[in-house]
Coordinates of C-alpha atoms and ligand atoms in Angstrom, one line a residue:
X1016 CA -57.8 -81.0 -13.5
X1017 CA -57.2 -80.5 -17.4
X1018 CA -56.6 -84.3 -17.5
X1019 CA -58.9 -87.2 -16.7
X1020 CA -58.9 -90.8 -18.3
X1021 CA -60.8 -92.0 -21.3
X1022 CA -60.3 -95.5 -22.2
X1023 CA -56.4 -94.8 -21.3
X1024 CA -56.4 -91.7 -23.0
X1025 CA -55.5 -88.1 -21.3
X1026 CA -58.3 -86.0 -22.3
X1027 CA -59.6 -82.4 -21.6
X1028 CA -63.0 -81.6 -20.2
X1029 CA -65.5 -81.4 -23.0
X1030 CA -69.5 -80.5 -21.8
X1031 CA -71.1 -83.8 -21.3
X1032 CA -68.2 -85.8 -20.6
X1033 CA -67.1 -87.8 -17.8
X1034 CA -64.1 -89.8 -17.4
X1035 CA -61.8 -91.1 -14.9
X1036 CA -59.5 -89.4 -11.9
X1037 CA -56.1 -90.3 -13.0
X1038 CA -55.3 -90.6 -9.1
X1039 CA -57.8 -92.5 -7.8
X1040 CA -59.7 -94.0 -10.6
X1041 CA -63.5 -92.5 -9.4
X1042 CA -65.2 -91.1 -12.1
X1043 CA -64.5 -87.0 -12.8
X1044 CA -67.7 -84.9 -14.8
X1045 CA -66.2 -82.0 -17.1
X1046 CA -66.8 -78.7 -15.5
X1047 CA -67.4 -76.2 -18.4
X1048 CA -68.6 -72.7 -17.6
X1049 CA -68.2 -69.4 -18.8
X1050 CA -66.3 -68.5 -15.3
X1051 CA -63.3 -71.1 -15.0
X1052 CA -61.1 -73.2 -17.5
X1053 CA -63.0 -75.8 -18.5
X1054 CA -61.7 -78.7 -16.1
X1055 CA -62.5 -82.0 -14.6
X1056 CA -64.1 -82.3 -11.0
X1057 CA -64.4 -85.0 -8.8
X1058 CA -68.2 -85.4 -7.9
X1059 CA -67.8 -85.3 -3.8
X1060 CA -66.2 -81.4 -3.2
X1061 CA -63.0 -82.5 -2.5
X1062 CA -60.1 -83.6 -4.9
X1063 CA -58.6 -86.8 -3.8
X1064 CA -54.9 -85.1 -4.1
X1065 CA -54.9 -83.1 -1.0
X1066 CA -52.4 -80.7 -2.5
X1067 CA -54.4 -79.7 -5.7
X1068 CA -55.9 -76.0 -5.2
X1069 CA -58.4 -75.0 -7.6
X1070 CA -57.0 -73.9 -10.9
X1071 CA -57.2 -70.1 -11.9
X1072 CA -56.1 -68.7 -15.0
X1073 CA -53.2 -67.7 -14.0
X1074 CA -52.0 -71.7 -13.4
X1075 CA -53.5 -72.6 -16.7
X1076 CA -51.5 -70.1 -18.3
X1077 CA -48.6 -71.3 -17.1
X1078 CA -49.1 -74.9 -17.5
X1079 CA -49.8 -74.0 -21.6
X1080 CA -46.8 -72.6 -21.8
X1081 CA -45.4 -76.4 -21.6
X1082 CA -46.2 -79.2 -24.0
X1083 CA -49.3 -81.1 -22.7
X1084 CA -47.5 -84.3 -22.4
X1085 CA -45.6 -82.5 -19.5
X1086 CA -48.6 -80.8 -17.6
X1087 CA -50.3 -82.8 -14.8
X1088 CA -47.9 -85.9 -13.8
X1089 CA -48.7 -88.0 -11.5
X1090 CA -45.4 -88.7 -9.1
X1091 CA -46.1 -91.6 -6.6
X1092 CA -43.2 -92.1 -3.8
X1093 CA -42.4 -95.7 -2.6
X1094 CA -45.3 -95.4 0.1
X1095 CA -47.6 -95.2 -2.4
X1096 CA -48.2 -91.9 -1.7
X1097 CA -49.4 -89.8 -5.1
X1098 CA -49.7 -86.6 -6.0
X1099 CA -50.6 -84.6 -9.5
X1100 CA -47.6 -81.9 -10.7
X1101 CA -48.5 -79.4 -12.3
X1102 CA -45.7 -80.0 -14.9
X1103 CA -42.7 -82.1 -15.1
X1104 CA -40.1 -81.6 -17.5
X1105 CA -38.4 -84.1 -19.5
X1106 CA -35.6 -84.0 -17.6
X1107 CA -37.7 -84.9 -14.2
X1108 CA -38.3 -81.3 -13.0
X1109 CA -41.2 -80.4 -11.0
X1110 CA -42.9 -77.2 -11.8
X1111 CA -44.9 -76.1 -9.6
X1112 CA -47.2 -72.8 -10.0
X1113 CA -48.6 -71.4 -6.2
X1114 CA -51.2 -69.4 -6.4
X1115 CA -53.1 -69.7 -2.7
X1116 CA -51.6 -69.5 1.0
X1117 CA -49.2 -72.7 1.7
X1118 CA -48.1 -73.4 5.4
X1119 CA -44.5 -73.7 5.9
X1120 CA -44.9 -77.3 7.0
X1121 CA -46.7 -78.1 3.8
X1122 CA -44.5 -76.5 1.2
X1123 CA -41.7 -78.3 3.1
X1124 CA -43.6 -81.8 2.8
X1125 CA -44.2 -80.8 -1.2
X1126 CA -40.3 -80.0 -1.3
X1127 CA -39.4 -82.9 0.6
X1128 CA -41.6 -85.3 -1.5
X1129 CA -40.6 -83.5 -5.1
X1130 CA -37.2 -83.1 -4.2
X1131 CA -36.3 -82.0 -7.5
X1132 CA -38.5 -79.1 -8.2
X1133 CA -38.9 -75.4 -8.2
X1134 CA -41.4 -72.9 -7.7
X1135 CA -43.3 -70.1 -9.2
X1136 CA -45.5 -67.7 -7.1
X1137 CA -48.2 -65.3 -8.3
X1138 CA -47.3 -62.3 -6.2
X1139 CA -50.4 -60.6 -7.0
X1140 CA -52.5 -63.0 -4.7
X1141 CA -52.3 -60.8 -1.8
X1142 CA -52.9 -57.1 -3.1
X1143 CA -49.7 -55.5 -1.0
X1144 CA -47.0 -58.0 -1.9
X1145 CA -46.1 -56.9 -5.0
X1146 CA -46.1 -52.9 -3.5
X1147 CA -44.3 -53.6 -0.7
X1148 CA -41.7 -56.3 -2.6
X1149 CA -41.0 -52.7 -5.6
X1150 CA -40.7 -50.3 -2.6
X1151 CA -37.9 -52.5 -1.0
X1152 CA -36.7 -52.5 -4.0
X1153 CA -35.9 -49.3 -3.8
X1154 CA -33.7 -49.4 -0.8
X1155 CA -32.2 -53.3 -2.0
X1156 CA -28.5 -53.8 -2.3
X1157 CA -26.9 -54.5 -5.5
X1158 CA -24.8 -57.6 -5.1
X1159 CA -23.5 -57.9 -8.3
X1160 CA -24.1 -55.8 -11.4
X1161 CA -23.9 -58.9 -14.0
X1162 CA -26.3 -60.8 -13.8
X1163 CA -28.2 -57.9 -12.2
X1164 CA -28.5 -59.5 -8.3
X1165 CA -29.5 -57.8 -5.6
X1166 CA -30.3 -58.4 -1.8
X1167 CA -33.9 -57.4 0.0
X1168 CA -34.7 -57.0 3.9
X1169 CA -37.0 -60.3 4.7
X1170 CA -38.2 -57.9 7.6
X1171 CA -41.5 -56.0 6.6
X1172 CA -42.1 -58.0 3.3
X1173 CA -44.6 -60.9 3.8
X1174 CA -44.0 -62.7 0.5
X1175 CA -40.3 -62.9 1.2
X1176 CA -40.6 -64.1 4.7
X1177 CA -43.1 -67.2 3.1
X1178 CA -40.5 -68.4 1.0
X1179 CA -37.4 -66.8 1.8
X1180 CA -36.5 -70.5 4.0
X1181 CA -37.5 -72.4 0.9
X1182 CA -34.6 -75.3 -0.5
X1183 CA -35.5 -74.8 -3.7
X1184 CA -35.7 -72.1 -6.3
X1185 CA -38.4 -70.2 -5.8
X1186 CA -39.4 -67.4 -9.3
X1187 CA -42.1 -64.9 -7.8
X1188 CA -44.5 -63.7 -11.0
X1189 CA -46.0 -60.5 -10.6
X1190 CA -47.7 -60.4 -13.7
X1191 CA -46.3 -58.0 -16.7
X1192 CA -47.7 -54.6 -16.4
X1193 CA -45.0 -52.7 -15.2
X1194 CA -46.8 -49.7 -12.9
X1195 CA -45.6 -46.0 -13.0
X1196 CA -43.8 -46.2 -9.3
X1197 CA -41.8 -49.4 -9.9
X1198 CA -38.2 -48.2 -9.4
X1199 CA -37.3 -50.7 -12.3
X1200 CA -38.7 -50.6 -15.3
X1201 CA -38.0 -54.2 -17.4
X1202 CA -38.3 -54.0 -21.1
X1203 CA -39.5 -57.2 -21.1
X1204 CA -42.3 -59.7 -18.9
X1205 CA -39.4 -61.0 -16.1
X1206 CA -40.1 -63.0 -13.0
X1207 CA -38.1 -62.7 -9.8
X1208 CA -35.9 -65.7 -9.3
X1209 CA -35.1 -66.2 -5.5
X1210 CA -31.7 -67.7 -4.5
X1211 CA -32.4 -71.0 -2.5
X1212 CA -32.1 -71.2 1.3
X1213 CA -31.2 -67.1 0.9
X1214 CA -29.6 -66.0 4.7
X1215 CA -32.4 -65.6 6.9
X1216 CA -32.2 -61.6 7.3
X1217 CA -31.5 -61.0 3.2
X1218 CA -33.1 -62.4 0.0
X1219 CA -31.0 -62.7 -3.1
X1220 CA -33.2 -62.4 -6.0
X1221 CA -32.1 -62.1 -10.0
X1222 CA -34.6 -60.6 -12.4
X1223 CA -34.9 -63.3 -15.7
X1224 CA -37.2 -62.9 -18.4
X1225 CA -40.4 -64.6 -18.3
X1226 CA -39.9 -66.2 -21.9
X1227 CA -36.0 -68.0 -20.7
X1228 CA -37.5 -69.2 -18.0
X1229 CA -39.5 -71.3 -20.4
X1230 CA -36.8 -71.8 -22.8
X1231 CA -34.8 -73.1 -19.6
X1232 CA -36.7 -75.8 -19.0
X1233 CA -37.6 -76.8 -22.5
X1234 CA -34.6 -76.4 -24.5
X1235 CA -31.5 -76.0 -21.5
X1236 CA -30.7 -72.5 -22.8
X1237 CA -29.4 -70.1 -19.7
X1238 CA -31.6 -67.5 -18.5
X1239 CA -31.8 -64.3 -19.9
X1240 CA -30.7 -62.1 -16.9
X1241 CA -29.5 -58.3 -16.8
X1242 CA -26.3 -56.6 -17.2
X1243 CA -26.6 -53.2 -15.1
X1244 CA -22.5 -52.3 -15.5
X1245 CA -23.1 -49.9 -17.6
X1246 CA -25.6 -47.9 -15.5
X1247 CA -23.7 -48.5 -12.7
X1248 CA -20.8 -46.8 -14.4
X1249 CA -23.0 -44.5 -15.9
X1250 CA -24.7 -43.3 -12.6
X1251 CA -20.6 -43.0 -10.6
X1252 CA -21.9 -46.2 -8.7
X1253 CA -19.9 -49.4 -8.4
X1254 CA -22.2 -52.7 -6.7
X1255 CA -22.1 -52.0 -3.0
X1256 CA -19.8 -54.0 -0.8
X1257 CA -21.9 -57.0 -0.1
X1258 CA -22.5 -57.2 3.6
X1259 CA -22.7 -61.1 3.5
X1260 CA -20.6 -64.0 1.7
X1261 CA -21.0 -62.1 -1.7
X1262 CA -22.5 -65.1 -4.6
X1263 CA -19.7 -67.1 -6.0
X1264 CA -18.5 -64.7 -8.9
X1265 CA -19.2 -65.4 -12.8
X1266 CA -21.5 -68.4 -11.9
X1267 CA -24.8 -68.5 -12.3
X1268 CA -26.4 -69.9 -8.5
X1269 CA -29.4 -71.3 -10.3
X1270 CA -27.8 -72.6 -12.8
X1271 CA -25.4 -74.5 -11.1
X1272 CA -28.5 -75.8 -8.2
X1273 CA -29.8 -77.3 -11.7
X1274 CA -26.5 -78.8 -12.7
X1275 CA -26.7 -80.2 -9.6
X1276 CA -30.1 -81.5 -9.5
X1277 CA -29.8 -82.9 -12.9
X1278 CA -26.5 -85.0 -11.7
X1279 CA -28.8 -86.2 -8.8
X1280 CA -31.7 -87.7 -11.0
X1281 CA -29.9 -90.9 -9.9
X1282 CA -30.5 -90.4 -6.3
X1283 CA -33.7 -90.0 -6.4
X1284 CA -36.5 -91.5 -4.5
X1285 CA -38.9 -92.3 -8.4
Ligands
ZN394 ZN1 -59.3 -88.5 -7.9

């Protein structure tokens, strides 16, 4: 954790310190090598939130890329149930950044229980996800030119077949460093933003920037997505016929799950 308790305070590991879980109250010692982000640990092995994984960089890096009154919130349902996310927003939206395996019974409990919430993968976890999600690439259908959309075979592509069934939005990151065989080339760092509940053969996925995904969540601006009309035209190819129910046109499918969700606040179970 980068949060434990000090006389009611949210404070960050410092060598020397100890404090107090914000979950279940024992008593945390700051954990601060040369190796990890300095972070709190529980003194037994195990954190008391079952769904914690240990941090990497990569989470802390995300998580800083929020105001630290957002980062680590605890939600507790009406069982009493509690759990840490990794950030909430202001508007009461879970963010939560995957970086190890999750069973699809457990990322449907975490779905279930945040309701409200999205995800975003590192896809370079497993070393041939990101290879094998750029070569399908390759052969994916453009659904729509603006934004740029386009539609992936689940079959053969591991990551995709995870969290292709997912409710909720799921943004795969596979870190910036574009490499010379990607068939796209993004001027800018982008993450992968997966259309919820996708059909189960096809995964609709819209390139954003990596930056608007933040400004998204912090400030409400849209996404910054890509207009490929122009090389379209450019190239004598029009967006193939989509070979499902093509997305509603002119409207933005994340945006409008988040209109939705934001309507819903109401309804919710916190
Ligand atoms: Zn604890």
């Amino acid at each position: 954790m980068k949060f434990a308790q000090i006389l009611g305070e949210r404070i960050e590991a410092h060598p020397g310190k100890s404090a107090t879980c914000p979950v279940c109250e024992a008593s945390v010692i700051a954990k601060c090598g040369e190796h990890r982000a300095w972070h709190w640990a529980h003194r037994g092995v195990r954190n008391c939130d079952p769904w914690w994984e240990p941090e990497t960089e990569w989470h802390r890096e995300w998580k800083n890329r929020f105001p630290a009154h957002w980062q680590e919130i605890i939600r507790r349902a009406d069982s009493g149930e509690k759990h840490i996310a990794d950030v909430m927003t202001d508007r009461g939206v879970v963010l939560e950044f995957q970086h190890s395996a999750l069973r699809r019974d457990e990322r449907e409990a975490r779905e279930a229980y945040y309701q409200n919430m999205v995800w975003v993968v590192d896809g370079l976890r497993r070393i041939r996800d990101r290879p094998h999600f750029f070569s399908a690439l390759g052969s994916g259908k453009i659904l729509a030119a603006n934004p740029m959309t386009i539609g992936l075979r689940v079959k053969g592509n591991a990551l995709i077949r995870d969290w292709g069934a997912s409710a909720v939005p799921v943004f795969f990151d596979f870190g910036d460093a574009a490499q010379p065989d990607d068939p796209l080339n993004f001027i800018k760092p982008i993450l992968w933003a997966l259309k919820p509940q996708s059909p189960s053969d096809m995964a609709i996925l819209t390139p954003i920037t990596k930056a608007s995904f933040g400004a998204f969540f912090a400030e409400g601006r849209p996404y910054e997505t890509f207009d490929v009309s122009a090389a379209l035209n450019r190239a004598g190819l029009a967006p193939a016929s989509p070979p499902l129910p093509p997305p509603p046109s002119g409207r933005d499918v994340l945006r409008e799950h988040f209109a939705r969700t934001f309507n819903a606040r109401a309804r919710r179970r916190f």
